[in-house]
Amino acid sequence: MFALHQTVALTQDIPETGLQSGDLGAVVAIHDPETYEVEFVAASGRTQSLLMLSSASLRAIGDQDLIAVRSLATAKY
């Protein structure tokens, strides 16, 4: 289970949004123990996607994770 405002990482690509496995988002709503609303933002702070996702699509992040930047201009929608 994830907590409200927790930073999480995707475990799978979501091609229609341009999001890839490993992209970071923040839990903004908890609908039930298996369903979360997660906001993904561009480096500028603009919301890229706001998605309802199952817990199977997310994982907690930790000290073993490295934050990186990639261009959405090359994302395949």
GROMACS .gro file of N, CA, C and O in nm, residues 23-58:
model
  144
   23ASP      N    1   0.946   0.599  -1.466
   23ASP     CA    2   0.908   0.739  -1.448
   23ASP      C    3   0.848   0.758  -1.309
   23ASP      O    4   0.778   0.671  -1.257
   24LEU      N    5   0.875   0.875  -1.251
   24LEU     CA    6   0.829   0.904  -1.116
   24LEU      C    7   0.700   0.984  -1.116
   24LEU      O    8   0.680   1.071  -1.200
   25GLY      N    9   0.615   0.953  -1.019
   25GLY     CA   10   0.491   1.025  -1.000
   25GLY      C   11   0.462   1.037  -0.851
   25GLY      O   12   0.531   0.977  -0.769
   26ALA      N   13   0.360   1.114  -0.818
   26ALA     CA   14   0.320   1.132  -0.679
   26ALA      C   15   0.176   1.085  -0.662
   26ALA      O   16   0.089   1.119  -0.741
   27VAL      N   17   0.152   1.009  -0.558
   27VAL     CA   18   0.017   0.963  -0.525
   27VAL      C   19  -0.063   1.085  -0.476
   27VAL      O   20  -0.024   1.148  -0.379
   28VAL      N   21  -0.171   1.117  -0.547
   28VAL     CA   22  -0.252   1.233  -0.510
   28VAL      C   23  -0.389   1.193  -0.456
   28VAL      O   24  -0.460   1.278  -0.400
   29ALA      N   25  -0.427   1.067  -0.473
   29ALA     CA   26  -0.552   1.017  -0.415
   29ALA      C   27  -0.543   0.867  -0.402
   29ALA      O   28  -0.480   0.800  -0.484
   30ILE      N   29  -0.606   0.816  -0.297
   30ILE     CA   30  -0.614   0.672  -0.274
   30ILE      C   31  -0.762   0.636  -0.282
   30ILE      O   32  -0.842   0.681  -0.200
   31HIS      N   33  -0.797   0.555  -0.381
   31HIS     CA   34  -0.937   0.519  -0.400
   31HIS      C   35  -0.974   0.392  -0.324
   31HIS      O   36  -1.086   0.377  -0.279
   32ASP      N   37  -0.878   0.301  -0.313
   32ASP     CA   38  -0.889   0.181  -0.230
   32ASP      C   39  -0.748   0.125  -0.220
   32ASP      O   40  -0.657   0.179  -0.282
   33PRO      N   41  -0.726   0.019  -0.144
   33PRO     CA   42  -0.588  -0.030  -0.124
   33PRO      C   43  -0.518  -0.074  -0.252
   33PRO      O   44  -0.396  -0.091  -0.252
   34GLU      N   45  -0.591  -0.091  -0.362
   34GLU     CA   46  -0.530  -0.136  -0.487
   34GLU      C   47  -0.537  -0.034  -0.600
   34GLU      O   48  -0.486  -0.059  -0.709
   35THR      N   49  -0.600   0.082  -0.577
   35THR     CA   50  -0.621   0.180  -0.683
   35THR      C   51  -0.578   0.319  -0.636
   35THR      O   52  -0.628   0.369  -0.535
   36TYR      N   53  -0.489   0.380  -0.715
   36TYR     CA   54  -0.430   0.509  -0.679
   36TYR      C   55  -0.439   0.606  -0.796
   36TYR      O   56  -0.427   0.566  -0.911
   37GLU      N   57  -0.458   0.733  -0.763
   37GLU     CA   58  -0.448   0.837  -0.864
   37GLU      C   59  -0.307   0.895  -0.851
   37GLU      O   60  -0.266   0.935  -0.741
   38VAL      N   61  -0.234   0.896  -0.961
   38VAL     CA   62  -0.094   0.937  -0.958
   38VAL      C   63  -0.072   1.049  -1.059
   38VAL      O   64  -0.116   1.041  -1.174
   39GLU      N   65  -0.005   1.155  -1.015
   39GLU     CA   66   0.027   1.268  -1.102
   39GLU      C   67   0.173   1.258  -1.144
   39GLU      O   68   0.262   1.240  -1.062
   40PHE      N   69   0.194   1.272  -1.275
   40PHE     CA   70   0.328   1.274  -1.333
   40PHE      C   71   0.350   1.414  -1.388
   40PHE      O   72   0.264   1.467  -1.459
   41VAL      N   73   0.462   1.476  -1.354
   41VAL     CA   74   0.487   1.614  -1.396
   41VAL      C   75   0.615   1.624  -1.477
   41VAL      O   76   0.710   1.547  -1.457
   42ALA      N   77   0.617   1.722  -1.569
   42ALA     CA   78   0.738   1.754  -1.643
   42ALA      C   79   0.833   1.829  -1.549
   42ALA      O   80   0.791   1.877  -1.442
   43ALA      N   81   0.958   1.841  -1.587
   43ALA     CA   82   1.057   1.909  -1.503
   43ALA      C   83   1.017   2.054  -1.475
   43ALA      O   84   1.055   2.110  -1.372
   44SER      N   85   0.938   2.113  -1.563
   44SER     CA   86   0.892   2.252  -1.545
   44SER      C   87   0.784   2.263  -1.438
   44SER      O   88   0.751   2.373  -1.395
   45GLY      N   89   0.726   2.150  -1.397
   45GLY     CA   90   0.619   2.150  -1.299
   45GLY      C   91   0.481   2.133  -1.361
   45GLY      O   92   0.382   2.118  -1.290
   46ARG      N   93   0.474   2.133  -1.494
   46ARG     CA   94   0.347   2.114  -1.565
   46ARG      C   95   0.303   1.968  -1.554
   46ARG      O   96   0.382   1.878  -1.570
   47THR      N   97   0.176   1.947  -1.526
   47THR     CA   98   0.124   1.810  -1.520
   47THR      C   99   0.131   1.746  -1.657
   47THR      O  100   0.078   1.800  -1.753
   48GLN      N  101   0.198   1.633  -1.664
   48GLN     CA  102   0.206   1.555  -1.789
   48GLN      C  103   0.087   1.460  -1.798
   48GLN      O  104   0.024   1.449  -1.901
   49SER      N  105   0.059   1.389  -1.689
   49SER     CA  106  -0.052   1.294  -1.686
   49SER      C  107  -0.103   1.281  -1.544
   49SER      O  108  -0.026   1.290  -1.448
   50LEU      N  109  -0.232   1.258  -1.534
   50LEU     CA  110  -0.297   1.227  -1.407
   50LEU      C  111  -0.375   1.099  -1.433
   50LEU      O  112  -0.471   1.099  -1.509
   51LEU      N  113  -0.329   0.990  -1.372
   51LEU     CA  114  -0.380   0.858  -1.407
   51LEU      C  115  -0.428   0.781  -1.285
   51LEU      O  116  -0.370   0.791  -1.177
   52MET      N  117  -0.531   0.701  -1.305
   52MET     CA  118  -0.576   0.605  -1.206
   52MET      C  119  -0.502   0.475  -1.236
   52MET      O  120  -0.513   0.422  -1.348
   53LEU      N  121  -0.425   0.425  -1.139
   53LEU     CA  122  -0.341   0.308  -1.162
   53LEU      C  123  -0.358   0.206  -1.050
   53LEU      O  124  -0.383   0.242  -0.935
   54SER      N  125  -0.337   0.080  -1.085
   54SER     CA  126  -0.340  -0.026  -0.984
   54SER      C  127  -0.205  -0.032  -0.914
   54SER      O  128  -0.103   0.013  -0.968
   55SER      N  129  -0.204  -0.090  -0.798
   55SER     CA  130  -0.078  -0.104  -0.723
   55SER      C  131   0.024  -0.188  -0.800
   55SER      O  132   0.144  -0.170  -0.784
   56ALA      N  133  -0.023  -0.277  -0.887
   56ALA     CA  134   0.068  -0.360  -0.967
   56ALA      C  135   0.147  -0.277  -1.068
   56ALA      O  136   0.252  -0.320  -1.115
   57SER      N  137   0.099  -0.158  -1.100
   57SER     CA  138   0.167  -0.070  -1.196
   57SER      C  139   0.267   0.023  -1.131
   57SER      O  140   0.332   0.102  -1.199
   58LEU      N  141   0.280   0.013  -0.998
   58LEU     CA  142   0.363   0.106  -0.922
   58LEU      C  143   0.457   0.032  -0.829
   58LEU      O  144   0.430  -0.081  -0.788
   0.00000   0.00000   0.00000
